[in-house]
Amino acid sequence: MSKFAKAVKMSFEEWSASIDEGFNQLKVLRERSGMSQSQFADYFHIPKATIQNWEQGRRACPEYLLDLIEYKLLNEHLIKGFDDFMKQLNNKNNGSG
């Protein structure tokens, strides 16, 4: 199983930690959102070829843009597992978890 296939199946907490371990952040964000490259490109108004180049390492996605993409996906609850992770976090912070 590829590391990207593993990333899609891991918990949000595990996924969040994996970003710092050399995963292609853009690809993992896209996969966790459940979007194809075409859907992701359309959603963010970025050419599909640009998404492909970033994911395949031919070009680097600017760090600020990765941050903005992640922020938008998280705030629009488009990353799978995010809502469950936030419930767990809130329960721990409220002393009920």
mmCIF file with all atom_site columns, C-alpha atoms in Angstrom:
data_model
loop_
_atom_site.group_PDB
_atom_site.id
_atom_site.type_symbol
_atom_site.label_atom_id
_atom_site.label_alt_id
_atom_site.label_comp_id
_atom_site.label_asym_id
_atom_site.label_entity_id
_atom_site.label_seq_id
_atom_site.pdbx_PDB_ins_code
_atom_site.Cartn_x
_atom_site.Cartn_y
_atom_site.Cartn_z
_atom_site.occupancy
_atom_site.B_iso_or_equiv
_atom_site.pdbx_formal_charge
_atom_site.auth_seq_id
_atom_site.auth_comp_id
_atom_site.auth_asym_id
_atom_site.auth_atom_id
_atom_site.pdbx_PDB_model_num
ATOM 1  C CA . MET A 1 1  ? 0.000   0.000  0.000   1.00 0.00 ? 1  MET A CA 1
ATOM 2  C CA . SER A 1 2  ? 1.389   3.413  -0.940  1.00 0.00 ? 2  SER A CA 1
ATOM 3  C CA . LYS A 1 3  ? 1.914   6.061  1.714   1.00 0.00 ? 3  LYS A CA 1
ATOM 4  C CA . PHE A 1 4  ? -0.870  8.105  0.100   1.00 0.00 ? 4  PHE A CA 1
ATOM 5  C CA . ALA A 1 5  ? -3.314  5.210  0.356   1.00 0.00 ? 5  ALA A CA 1
ATOM 6  C CA . LYS A 1 6  ? -2.335  4.886  4.019   1.00 0.00 ? 6  LYS A CA 1
ATOM 7  C CA . ALA A 1 7  ? -2.838  8.628  4.540   1.00 0.00 ? 7  ALA A CA 1
ATOM 8  C CA . VAL A 1 8  ? -6.393  8.472  3.251   1.00 0.00 ? 8  VAL A CA 1
ATOM 9  C CA . LYS A 1 9  ? -7.239  5.713  5.732   1.00 0.00 ? 9  LYS A CA 1
ATOM 10 C CA . MET A 1 10 ? -5.573  7.188  8.827   1.00 0.00 ? 10 MET A CA 1
ATOM 11 C CA . SER A 1 11 ? -7.355  9.215  11.476  1.00 0.00 ? 11 SER A CA 1
ATOM 12 C CA . PHE A 1 12 ? -7.367  12.991 11.174  1.00 0.00 ? 12 PHE A CA 1
ATOM 13 C CA . GLU A 1 13 ? -4.965  13.191 14.117  1.00 0.00 ? 13 GLU A CA 1
ATOM 14 C CA . GLU A 1 14 ? -2.531  10.753 12.465  1.00 0.00 ? 14 GLU A CA 1
ATOM 15 C CA . TRP A 1 15 ? -2.913  12.544 9.141   1.00 0.00 ? 15 TRP A CA 1
ATOM 16 C CA . SER A 1 16 ? -2.207  15.914 10.722  1.00 0.00 ? 16 SER A CA 1
ATOM 17 C CA . ALA A 1 17 ? 1.041   14.588 12.203  1.00 0.00 ? 17 ALA A CA 1
ATOM 18 C CA . SER A 1 18 ? 2.011   12.947 8.892   1.00 0.00 ? 18 SER A CA 1
ATOM 19 C CA . ILE A 1 19 ? 2.119   16.292 7.073   1.00 0.00 ? 19 ILE A CA 1
ATOM 20 C CA . ASP A 1 20 ? 5.397   16.987 8.884   1.00 0.00 ? 20 ASP A CA 1
ATOM 21 C CA . GLU A 1 21 ? 6.837   13.612 7.858   1.00 0.00 ? 21 GLU A CA 1
ATOM 22 C CA . GLY A 1 22 ? 7.387   14.332 4.171   1.00 0.00 ? 22 GLY A CA 1
ATOM 23 C CA . PHE A 1 23 ? 3.981   13.568 2.702   1.00 0.00 ? 23 PHE A CA 1
ATOM 24 C CA . ASN A 1 24 ? 3.007   15.614 -0.331  1.00 0.00 ? 24 ASN A CA 1
ATOM 25 C CA . GLN A 1 25 ? 0.690   17.940 1.579   1.00 0.00 ? 25 GLN A CA 1
ATOM 26 C CA . LEU A 1 26 ? -1.339  19.045 -1.421  1.00 0.00 ? 26 LEU A CA 1
ATOM 27 C CA . LYS A 1 27 ? -2.039  15.482 -2.561  1.00 0.00 ? 27 LYS A CA 1
ATOM 28 C CA . VAL A 1 28 ? -2.997  14.386 0.945   1.00 0.00 ? 28 VAL A CA 1
ATOM 29 C CA . LEU A 1 29 ? -5.307  17.392 1.350   1.00 0.00 ? 29 LEU A CA 1
ATOM 30 C CA . ARG A 1 30 ? -6.952  16.624 -1.981  1.00 0.00 ? 30 ARG A CA 1
ATOM 31 C CA . GLU A 1 31 ? -7.327  12.935 -1.199  1.00 0.00 ? 31 GLU A CA 1
ATOM 32 C CA . ARG A 1 32 ? -8.723  13.640 2.280   1.00 0.00 ? 32 ARG A CA 1
ATOM 33 C CA . SER A 1 33 ? -11.273 15.961 0.691   1.00 0.00 ? 33 SER A CA 1
ATOM 34 C CA . GLY A 1 34 ? -12.414 13.114 -1.568  1.00 0.00 ? 34 GLY A CA 1
ATOM 35 C CA . MET A 1 35 ? -11.959 15.216 -4.702  1.00 0.00 ? 35 MET A CA 1
ATOM 36 C CA . SER A 1 36 ? -10.361 14.145 -7.964  1.00 0.00 ? 36 SER A CA 1
ATOM 37 C CA . GLN A 1 37 ? -7.638  16.367 -9.408  1.00 0.00 ? 37 GLN A CA 1
ATOM 38 C CA . SER A 1 38 ? -10.196 17.874 -11.796 1.00 0.00 ? 38 SER A CA 1
ATOM 39 C CA . GLN A 1 39 ? -12.691 18.598 -9.020  1.00 0.00 ? 39 GLN A CA 1
ATOM 40 C CA . PHE A 1 40 ? -9.975  20.062 -6.798  1.00 0.00 ? 40 PHE A CA 1
ATOM 41 C CA . ALA A 1 41 ? -8.687  22.247 -9.648  1.00 0.00 ? 41 ALA A CA 1
ATOM 42 C CA . ASP A 1 42 ? -12.212 23.486 -10.403 1.00 0.00 ? 42 ASP A CA 1
ATOM 43 C CA . TYR A 1 43 ? -12.988 24.102 -6.731  1.00 0.00 ? 43 TYR A CA 1
ATOM 44 C CA . PHE A 1 44 ? -9.896  26.269 -6.219  1.00 0.00 ? 44 PHE A CA 1
ATOM 45 C CA . HIS A 1 45 ? -9.842  27.775 -9.746  1.00 0.00 ? 45 HIS A CA 1
ATOM 46 C CA . ILE A 1 46 ? -6.360  26.388 -10.370 1.00 0.00 ? 46 ILE A CA 1
ATOM 47 C CA . PRO A 1 47 ? -5.472  24.735 -13.690 1.00 0.00 ? 47 PRO A CA 1
ATOM 48 C CA . LYS A 1 48 ? -5.505  20.933 -13.456 1.00 0.00 ? 48 LYS A CA 1
ATOM 49 C CA . ALA A 1 49 ? -2.004  20.785 -14.985 1.00 0.00 ? 49 ALA A CA 1
ATOM 50 C CA . THR A 1 50 ? -0.739  22.949 -12.114 1.00 0.00 ? 50 THR A CA 1
ATOM 51 C CA . ILE A 1 51 ? -2.267  20.572 -9.555  1.00 0.00 ? 51 ILE A CA 1
ATOM 52 C CA . GLN A 1 52 ? -0.657  17.638 -11.376 1.00 0.00 ? 52 GLN A CA 1
ATOM 53 C CA . ASN A 1 53 ? 2.741   19.364 -11.445 1.00 0.00 ? 53 ASN A CA 1
ATOM 54 C CA . TRP A 1 54 ? 2.565   20.114 -7.711  1.00 0.00 ? 54 TRP A CA 1
ATOM 55 C CA . GLU A 1 55 ? 1.474   16.598 -6.800  1.00 0.00 ? 55 GLU A CA 1
ATOM 56 C CA . GLN A 1 56 ? 4.109   14.930 -8.967  1.00 0.00 ? 56 GLN A CA 1
ATOM 57 C CA . GLY A 1 57 ? 6.884   17.145 -7.620  1.00 0.00 ? 57 GLY A CA 1
ATOM 58 C CA . ARG A 1 58 ? 7.685   18.847 -10.919 1.00 0.00 ? 58 ARG A CA 1
ATOM 59 C CA . ARG A 1 59 ? 6.949   22.185 -9.269  1.00 0.00 ? 59 ARG A CA 1
ATOM 60 C CA . ALA A 1 60 ? 6.473   23.253 -5.668  1.00 0.00 ? 60 ALA A CA 1
ATOM 61 C CA . CYS A 1 61 ? 3.194   24.676 -4.464  1.00 0.00 ? 61 CYS A CA 1
ATOM 62 C CA . PRO A 1 62 ? 3.893   27.922 -2.595  1.00 0.00 ? 62 PRO A CA 1
ATOM 63 C CA . GLU A 1 63 ? 3.700   27.378 1.172   1.00 0.00 ? 63 GLU A CA 1
ATOM 64 C CA . TYR A 1 64 ? 1.267   30.240 1.689   1.00 0.00 ? 64 TYR A CA 1
ATOM 65 C CA . LEU A 1 65 ? -1.087  28.667 -0.866  1.00 0.00 ? 65 LEU A CA 1
ATOM 66 C CA . LEU A 1 66 ? -0.940  25.282 0.877   1.00 0.00 ? 66 LEU A CA 1
ATOM 67 C CA . ASP A 1 67 ? -1.873  27.046 4.108   1.00 0.00 ? 67 ASP A CA 1
ATOM 68 C CA . LEU A 1 68 ? -4.812  28.807 2.430   1.00 0.00 ? 68 LEU A CA 1
ATOM 69 C CA . ILE A 1 69 ? -6.049  25.595 0.782   1.00 0.00 ? 69 ILE A CA 1
ATOM 70 C CA . GLU A 1 70 ? -5.859  23.719 4.085   1.00 0.00 ? 70 GLU A CA 1
ATOM 71 C CA . TYR A 1 71 ? -7.622  26.575 5.902   1.00 0.00 ? 71 TYR A CA 1
ATOM 72 C CA . LYS A 1 72 ? -10.467 26.637 3.370   1.00 0.00 ? 72 LYS A CA 1
ATOM 73 C CA . LEU A 1 73 ? -10.921 22.856 3.391   1.00 0.00 ? 73 LEU A CA 1
ATOM 74 C CA . LEU A 1 74 ? -10.925 22.719 7.190   1.00 0.00 ? 74 LEU A CA 1
ATOM 75 C CA . ASN A 1 75 ? -13.296 25.635 7.638   1.00 0.00 ? 75 ASN A CA 1
ATOM 76 C CA . GLU A 1 76 ? -15.705 24.275 5.065   1.00 0.00 ? 76 GLU A CA 1
ATOM 77 C CA . HIS A 1 77 ? -15.506 20.824 6.712   1.00 0.00 ? 77 HIS A CA 1
ATOM 78 C CA . LEU A 1 78 ? -14.372 19.180 3.495   1.00 0.00 ? 78 LEU A CA 1
ATOM 79 C CA . ILE A 1 79 ? -11.590 17.070 5.002   1.00 0.00 ? 79 ILE A CA 1
ATOM 80 C CA . LYS A 1 80 ? -12.796 13.593 5.918   1.00 0.00 ? 80 LYS A CA 1
ATOM 81 C CA . GLY A 1 81 ? -12.484 12.871 9.615   1.00 0.00 ? 81 GLY A CA 1
ATOM 82 C CA . PHE A 1 82 ? -12.169 16.508 10.649  1.00 0.00 ? 82 PHE A CA 1
ATOM 83 C CA . ASP A 1 83 ? -15.564 16.747 12.361  1.00 0.00 ? 83 ASP A CA 1
ATOM 84 C CA . ASP A 1 84 ? -14.970 13.584 14.420  1.00 0.00 ? 84 ASP A CA 1
ATOM 85 C CA . PHE A 1 85 ? -11.502 14.823 15.377  1.00 0.00 ? 85 PHE A CA 1
ATOM 86 C CA . MET A 1 86 ? -12.918 18.178 16.538  1.00 0.00 ? 86 MET A CA 1
ATOM 87 C CA . LYS A 1 87 ? -15.612 16.440 18.619  1.00 0.00 ? 87 LYS A CA 1
ATOM 88 C CA . GLN A 1 88 ? -12.952 14.330 20.319  1.00 0.00 ? 88 GLN A CA 1
ATOM 89 C CA . LEU A 1 89 ? -10.798 17.379 20.923  1.00 0.00 ? 89 LEU A CA 1
ATOM 90 C CA . ASN A 1 90 ? -13.725 19.348 22.368  1.00 0.00 ? 90 ASN A CA 1
ATOM 91 C CA . ASN A 1 91 ? -14.675 16.426 24.613  1.00 0.00 ? 91 ASN A CA 1
ATOM 92 C CA . LYS A 1 92 ? -11.100 16.228 25.939  1.00 0.00 ? 92 LYS A CA 1
ATOM 93 C CA . ASN A 1 93 ? -10.996 19.988 26.535  1.00 0.00 ? 93 ASN A CA 1
ATOM 94 C CA . ASN A 1 94 ? -14.355 19.887 28.323  1.00 0.00 ? 94 ASN A CA 1
ATOM 95 C CA . GLY A 1 95 ? -13.257 16.987 30.527  1.00 0.00 ? 95 GLY A CA 1
ATOM 96 C CA . SER A 1 96 ? -15.802 14.572 29.085  1.00 0.00 ? 96 SER A CA 1
ATOM 97 C CA . GLY A 1 97 ? -13.476 12.458 26.951  1.00 0.00 ? 97 GLY A CA 1
#
